[in-house]
Amino acid sequence: MTATLMDGKTVAARVRADVATRVAELAEQSAVRPGLATILVGDDPASHVYVASKRKACVASGMTDHHRHLPAETTQHDLEATIDEAADDPAVSGILVQLPLPPHLDSDAAIARIPAGKDVDGLTTVSAGLLSRGQIGLRPCTPAGVVELLDTYSIPLAGAHVVIVGRSALVGRPLGQLLLARDATVTICHSKTQRLAEHTRQADILIAAAGVRGLIGAEHVRPGATVIDVGIHRTPEGLCGDVDFDQVHRVAGHLTPVPGGVGPMTIAMLLSNTVTAAHATVSR
Ligand code: NAD
């Protein structure tokens, strides 16, 4: 068997085109133009690249860019004051604090300043609570992007056994909640899980989000299963994921490549959340 590749670039382009249409409709109906405030602290090169692509995508969708760049030595007080300013600014629909922050800053306390209505990364405790209670709210971008990919490829979720490897607040946990809400049976594995392959081989849908290069090999995959690779690793040969692509594409039914799988979906869902947040302010 050779897996069908799940093309995140094409699906993300479709989501972004939908976002651009929603932005144009909103501007026509209410004169509101959604705006995204990205807050970047310091000079981490990877964070600069990520923020630059988020800003570019935001402008390309017709939204306004309200970027703030703070120096690496910024105090917690100044960072929180910047977040509060964006929270009070009616032109800002969504706020994203680029993580990781420099080690002297408390990222949980900073994220907590973002009002739930502008939490387009879906990372505040309020957003996590709304998700776990199944109430309306903004959902974390990477997990939402994974669900969008699964839906686009018509992978059935209700009743499916989904095994997620990774339990982070950013990916594994919220993804488990999103899939539970779609009536999947969810198993979450983590760094203390014993005999990982015994769990992962049960999966109809296996999602690797451990941040361990090549963790998932052919022996972890039931033939025909859908395998989603969230991992991103920079290597001298280029980007790769948590899944050993060469082995697994011979066993899986569907598989996301790295790059070009889950990665492009994350920014697309950020844009989608930002226009959703702007809509909510209009209908309030
Ligand atoms: P994290 O380090 O916060 O969490 C990793 C999780 O994996 C932990 O819960 C840990 O218990 C588990 N884990 C670690 N080693 C394991 C092992 N050997 N067996 C089983 N479980 C193990 O990482 P994160 O922020 O959730 O990110 C995970 C990966 O996804 C990283 O490679 C990251 O770069 C990538 N990522 C990609 C995107 C994207 O847009 N594609 C977005 C976010 C994160």
Coordinates of C-alpha atoms and ligand atoms in Angstrom, one line a residue:
M1 CA 0.0 0.0 0.0
T2 CA 1.1 3.6 -0.7
A3 CA -0.5 6.3 1.4
T4 CA -2.5 9.1 -0.2
L5 CA -0.7 12.3 0.7
M6 CA -2.8 14.9 2.5
D7 CA -1.9 18.2 0.8
G8 CA -2.0 20.9 3.5
K9 CA -0.8 23.6 1.1
T10 CA -3.9 23.2 -1.1
V11 CA -6.3 22.9 1.8
A12 CA -4.8 25.9 3.5
A13 CA -5.0 27.9 0.3
R14 CA -8.8 27.1 0.1
V15 CA -9.2 28.1 3.8
R16 CA -7.4 31.4 3.2
A17 CA -9.5 32.1 0.1
D18 CA -12.6 31.6 2.3
V19 CA -11.2 33.9 4.9
A20 CA -10.5 36.6 2.3
T21 CA -14.2 36.3 1.1
R22 CA -15.4 36.6 4.7
V23 CA -13.2 39.7 5.3
A24 CA -14.5 41.4 2.2
E25 CA -18.2 40.6 3.2
L26 CA -17.6 41.9 6.7
A27 CA -16.1 45.2 5.4
E28 CA -19.0 45.6 3.0
Q29 CA -21.7 44.9 5.6
S30 CA -20.3 46.7 8.6
A31 CA -17.3 48.7 7.6
V32 CA -15.3 46.6 10.0
R33 CA -11.9 45.4 8.8
P34 CA -10.4 42.6 11.0
G35 CA -7.0 43.4 12.4
L36 CA -4.3 41.1 13.9
A37 CA -1.9 42.2 16.6
T38 CA 1.2 40.0 16.6
I39 CA 3.5 40.7 19.6
L40 CA 7.1 39.5 19.3
V41 CA 9.6 39.9 22.1
G42 CA 13.4 39.6 21.3
D43 CA 15.3 38.4 18.3
D44 CA 14.8 34.7 18.0
P45 CA 15.3 34.1 14.2
A46 CA 12.7 31.3 14.0
S47 CA 10.1 33.5 15.8
H48 CA 10.9 36.3 13.4
V49 CA 10.2 34.1 10.4
Y50 CA 7.0 32.7 11.9
V51 CA 5.7 36.2 12.7
A52 CA 6.6 37.6 9.3
S53 CA 4.7 34.9 7.6
K54 CA 1.6 35.4 9.8
R55 CA 1.7 39.2 9.1
K56 CA 2.1 38.7 5.4
A57 CA -0.8 36.2 5.3
C58 CA -3.0 38.5 7.4
V59 CA -2.5 41.4 4.9
A60 CA -2.9 39.2 1.9
S61 CA -6.4 38.2 3.3
G62 CA -7.4 41.9 3.5
M63 CA -6.9 42.3 7.3
T64 CA -4.9 45.0 9.0
D65 CA -1.5 44.4 10.6
H66 CA -0.9 45.8 14.1
H67 CA 2.5 44.3 14.8
R68 CA 4.4 45.2 18.0
H69 CA 8.1 44.2 18.4
L70 CA 9.5 44.6 21.9
P71 CA 13.2 44.3 22.8
A72 CA 14.5 41.1 24.4
E73 CA 15.0 42.8 27.7
T74 CA 11.3 44.0 27.9
T75 CA 9.9 43.7 31.4
Q76 CA 6.8 41.7 32.3
H77 CA 5.0 44.9 33.1
D78 CA 5.8 46.4 29.7
L79 CA 4.8 43.3 27.8
E80 CA 1.5 43.1 29.7
A81 CA 0.9 46.9 29.1
T82 CA 1.4 46.2 25.3
I83 CA -1.1 43.3 25.4
D84 CA -3.6 45.5 27.4
E85 CA -3.3 48.3 24.8
A86 CA -4.1 45.8 22.0
A87 CA -7.0 44.4 24.0
D88 CA -8.5 47.9 24.3
D89 CA -7.9 48.9 20.6
P90 CA -11.1 48.5 18.6
A91 CA -9.1 48.1 15.4
V92 CA -7.5 44.9 16.8
S93 CA -9.7 41.8 16.5
G94 CA -7.1 39.2 17.5
I95 CA -3.9 39.2 19.6
L96 CA -1.1 36.7 19.2
V97 CA 1.9 36.6 21.6
Q98 CA 4.6 34.7 19.7
L99 CA 6.0 31.9 21.9
P100 CA 8.5 31.1 23.3
L101 CA 9.1 34.3 25.2
P102 CA 12.6 35.1 26.6
P103 CA 13.1 33.0 29.8
H104 CA 12.8 36.0 32.2
L105 CA 9.1 36.5 31.1
D106 CA 6.1 34.6 32.4
S107 CA 4.2 33.4 29.3
D108 CA 1.2 32.1 31.2
A109 CA 0.7 35.5 33.0
A110 CA 1.1 37.3 29.6
I111 CA -1.3 35.0 27.8
A112 CA -3.8 35.5 30.6
R113 CA -4.1 39.2 29.7
I114 CA -5.6 38.4 26.3
P115 CA -9.4 38.7 26.4
A116 CA -11.1 35.4 25.3
G117 CA -12.8 37.3 22.4
K118 CA -9.4 38.3 20.9
D119 CA -7.6 35.0 21.8
V120 CA -7.0 33.9 18.2
D121 CA -4.3 31.4 19.2
G122 CA -6.9 29.8 21.5
L123 CA -4.4 29.4 24.3
T124 CA -5.9 31.2 27.3
T125 CA -7.3 29.3 30.2
V126 CA -10.8 30.7 29.3
S127 CA -10.5 29.4 25.7
A128 CA -9.3 26.0 27.0
G129 CA -12.3 25.9 29.4
L130 CA -14.8 26.8 26.7
L131 CA -13.3 24.0 24.5
S132 CA -13.4 21.4 27.2
R133 CA -17.1 22.3 28.0
G134 CA -17.9 22.2 24.3
Q135 CA -19.0 25.9 24.3
I136 CA -18.4 28.4 21.6
G137 CA -14.9 29.9 21.6
L138 CA -11.7 30.3 19.6
R139 CA -9.9 27.0 19.1
P140 CA -6.1 26.6 19.0
C141 CA -4.9 26.9 15.4
T142 CA -2.8 23.7 14.9
P143 CA -5.4 21.3 16.4
A144 CA -8.2 23.1 14.4
G145 CA -6.0 22.8 11.3
V146 CA -5.7 19.0 11.8
V147 CA -9.5 18.6 12.1
E148 CA -10.0 20.7 8.9
L149 CA -7.5 18.5 7.0
L150 CA -9.3 15.3 8.3
D151 CA -12.7 16.7 7.2
T152 CA -11.4 17.8 3.8
Y153 CA -10.2 14.3 3.1
S154 CA -13.5 12.9 4.4
I155 CA -11.8 10.8 7.1
P156 CA -14.7 9.7 9.4
L157 CA -14.3 10.9 13.0
A158 CA -17.4 9.7 14.8
G159 CA -16.6 6.3 16.3
A160 CA -13.0 6.3 15.0
H161 CA -10.3 5.4 17.4
V162 CA -7.8 8.3 17.4
V163 CA -4.5 7.9 19.1
I164 CA -2.6 11.2 19.8
V165 CA 1.1 11.0 20.8
G166 CA 1.7 14.2 22.8
R167 CA -0.3 15.9 25.6
S168 CA 0.9 19.5 25.3
A169 CA -1.5 22.4 26.0
L170 CA -0.7 23.7 22.5
V171 CA -1.4 20.6 20.5
G172 CA -2.2 17.2 22.1
R173 CA -4.7 18.2 24.7
P174 CA -6.9 20.6 22.7
L175 CA -6.8 18.2 19.7
G176 CA -8.1 15.4 22.0
Q177 CA -10.9 17.7 23.1
L178 CA -11.8 18.7 19.5
L179 CA -11.9 15.1 18.4
L180 CA -14.0 14.0 21.5
A181 CA -16.5 16.7 20.5
R182 CA -16.6 15.0 17.1
D183 CA -17.5 11.7 18.8
A184 CA -14.1 10.0 18.2
T185 CA -12.7 7.6 20.9
V186 CA -9.5 9.3 21.9
T187 CA -6.4 7.9 23.5
I188 CA -3.6 10.3 24.4
C189 CA -0.1 8.9 24.8
H190 CA 2.9 10.8 26.3
S191 CA 6.5 10.5 27.4
K192 CA 5.6 8.1 30.2
T193 CA 3.4 5.8 28.1
Q194 CA 4.6 2.2 28.1
R195 CA 4.8 0.1 25.0
L196 CA 3.8 3.0 22.7
A197 CA 3.4 0.9 19.6
E198 CA 0.7 -1.3 21.3
H199 CA -1.4 1.8 21.6
T200 CA -0.6 3.4 18.2
R201 CA -1.3 0.2 16.3
Q202 CA -4.9 0.4 17.5
A203 CA -5.5 3.7 15.8
D204 CA -7.7 4.4 12.9
I205 CA -6.2 7.9 13.0
L206 CA -2.7 8.3 14.5
I207 CA -1.5 11.8 15.3
A208 CA 2.1 12.3 16.1
A209 CA 2.8 15.5 18.1
A210 CA 5.7 14.5 20.4
G211 CA 8.5 16.7 19.0
V212 CA 10.7 13.6 18.6
R213 CA 12.1 13.2 15.1
G214 CA 11.2 9.9 13.4
L215 CA 9.4 8.5 16.5
I216 CA 6.7 6.8 14.5
G217 CA 7.9 4.0 12.3
A218 CA 6.0 1.3 10.3
E219 CA 5.7 -0.9 13.4
H220 CA 3.5 1.8 15.0
V221 CA 0.9 2.0 12.3
R222 CA -2.0 -0.3 11.5
P223 CA -2.1 -0.9 7.7
G224 CA -4.5 1.6 6.1
A225 CA -4.6 4.0 9.1
T226 CA -4.6 7.8 8.6
V227 CA -1.4 9.3 10.0
I228 CA -1.0 13.0 10.8
D229 CA 2.4 14.3 11.5
V230 CA 2.4 17.5 13.5
G231 CA 6.1 17.4 14.4
I232 CA 8.6 19.9 12.8
H233 CA 12.3 19.4 12.9
R234 CA 14.9 21.5 11.1
T235 CA 17.7 19.3 9.8
P236 CA 20.6 19.9 7.4
E237 CA 18.6 18.0 4.8
G238 CA 15.5 20.2 5.4
L239 CA 12.3 19.9 7.5
C240 CA 11.1 16.6 8.7
G241 CA 8.5 15.4 11.2
D242 CA 7.9 12.9 14.0
V243 CA 7.0 10.2 11.5
D244 CA 9.5 8.2 9.5
F245 CA 7.9 9.2 6.2
D246 CA 9.7 6.6 4.0
Q247 CA 8.6 3.7 6.2
V248 CA 5.1 4.9 7.0
H249 CA 4.0 5.9 3.6
R250 CA 4.2 2.2 2.6
V251 CA 1.8 1.2 5.4
A252 CA -0.6 4.1 6.0
G253 CA -3.8 4.8 4.1
H254 CA -3.4 8.6 4.3
L255 CA -0.4 10.6 5.5
T256 CA 0.6 14.2 5.9
P257 CA 4.0 15.2 4.5
V258 CA 6.4 17.5 6.3
P259 CA 6.7 20.2 5.0
G260 CA 3.4 20.8 3.3
G261 CA 1.0 19.0 5.7
V262 CA -0.1 20.4 9.0
G263 CA 2.3 23.4 9.0
P264 CA 0.4 25.5 6.4
M265 CA -2.9 24.8 8.2
T266 CA -1.8 26.6 11.4
I267 CA -1.6 30.0 9.8
A268 CA -4.8 29.4 7.8
M269 CA -6.7 28.7 11.0
L270 CA -5.1 31.8 12.7
L271 CA -6.6 33.9 9.9
S272 CA -9.9 32.1 10.2
N273 CA -10.0 32.8 14.0
T274 CA -9.2 36.4 13.4
V275 CA -12.1 37.0 11.1
T276 CA -14.4 35.0 13.4
A277 CA -13.3 37.2 16.3
A278 CA -14.1 40.3 14.2
H279 CA -17.5 39.0 13.3
A280 CA -18.2 38.4 17.0
T281 CA -17.5 42.1 17.8
V282 CA -19.9 43.2 15.0
S283 CA -22.8 40.9 16.2
R284 CA -22.3 41.9 19.8
Ligands
NAD1 P1 5.9 19.7 23.7 O1 7.3 19.5 23.8 O2 5.2 20.8 24.4 O3 5.0 18.4 23.9 C1 5.5 17.2 23.5 C2 4.6 16.1 24.0 O4 5.0 14.8 23.5 C3 4.6 16.0 25.5 O5 3.3 15.9 26.0 C4 5.4 14.7 25.8 O6 4.9 14.0 26.9 C5 5.2 13.9 24.5 N1 6.3 13.0 24.2 C6 7.6 13.4 24.2 N2 8.4 12.4 23.9 C7 7.6 11.3 23.7 C8 7.8 9.9 23.4 N3 9.1 9.5 23.2 N4 6.8 9.1 23.4 C9 5.5 9.6 23.6 N5 5.3 10.9 23.9 C10 6.3 11.7 24.0 O7 5.7 20.0 22.1 P2 4.5 20.7 21.2 O8 4.5 22.1 21.4 O9 3.2 20.0 21.5 O10 5.0 20.3 19.8 C11 5.1 19.0 19.3 C12 5.7 19.0 17.9 O11 4.8 19.7 17.0 C13 7.1 19.8 17.8 O12 7.9 19.1 16.9 C14 6.6 21.1 17.3 O13 7.7 21.8 16.6 C15 5.5 20.7 16.4 N6 4.5 21.8 16.2 C16 4.1 22.0 14.9 C17 3.1 22.9 14.6 C18 2.7 23.1 13.2 O14 2.2 24.2 12.9 N7 2.9 22.1 12.4 C19 2.6 23.7 15.7 C20 3.0 23.4 17.0 C21 3.9 22.5 17.2

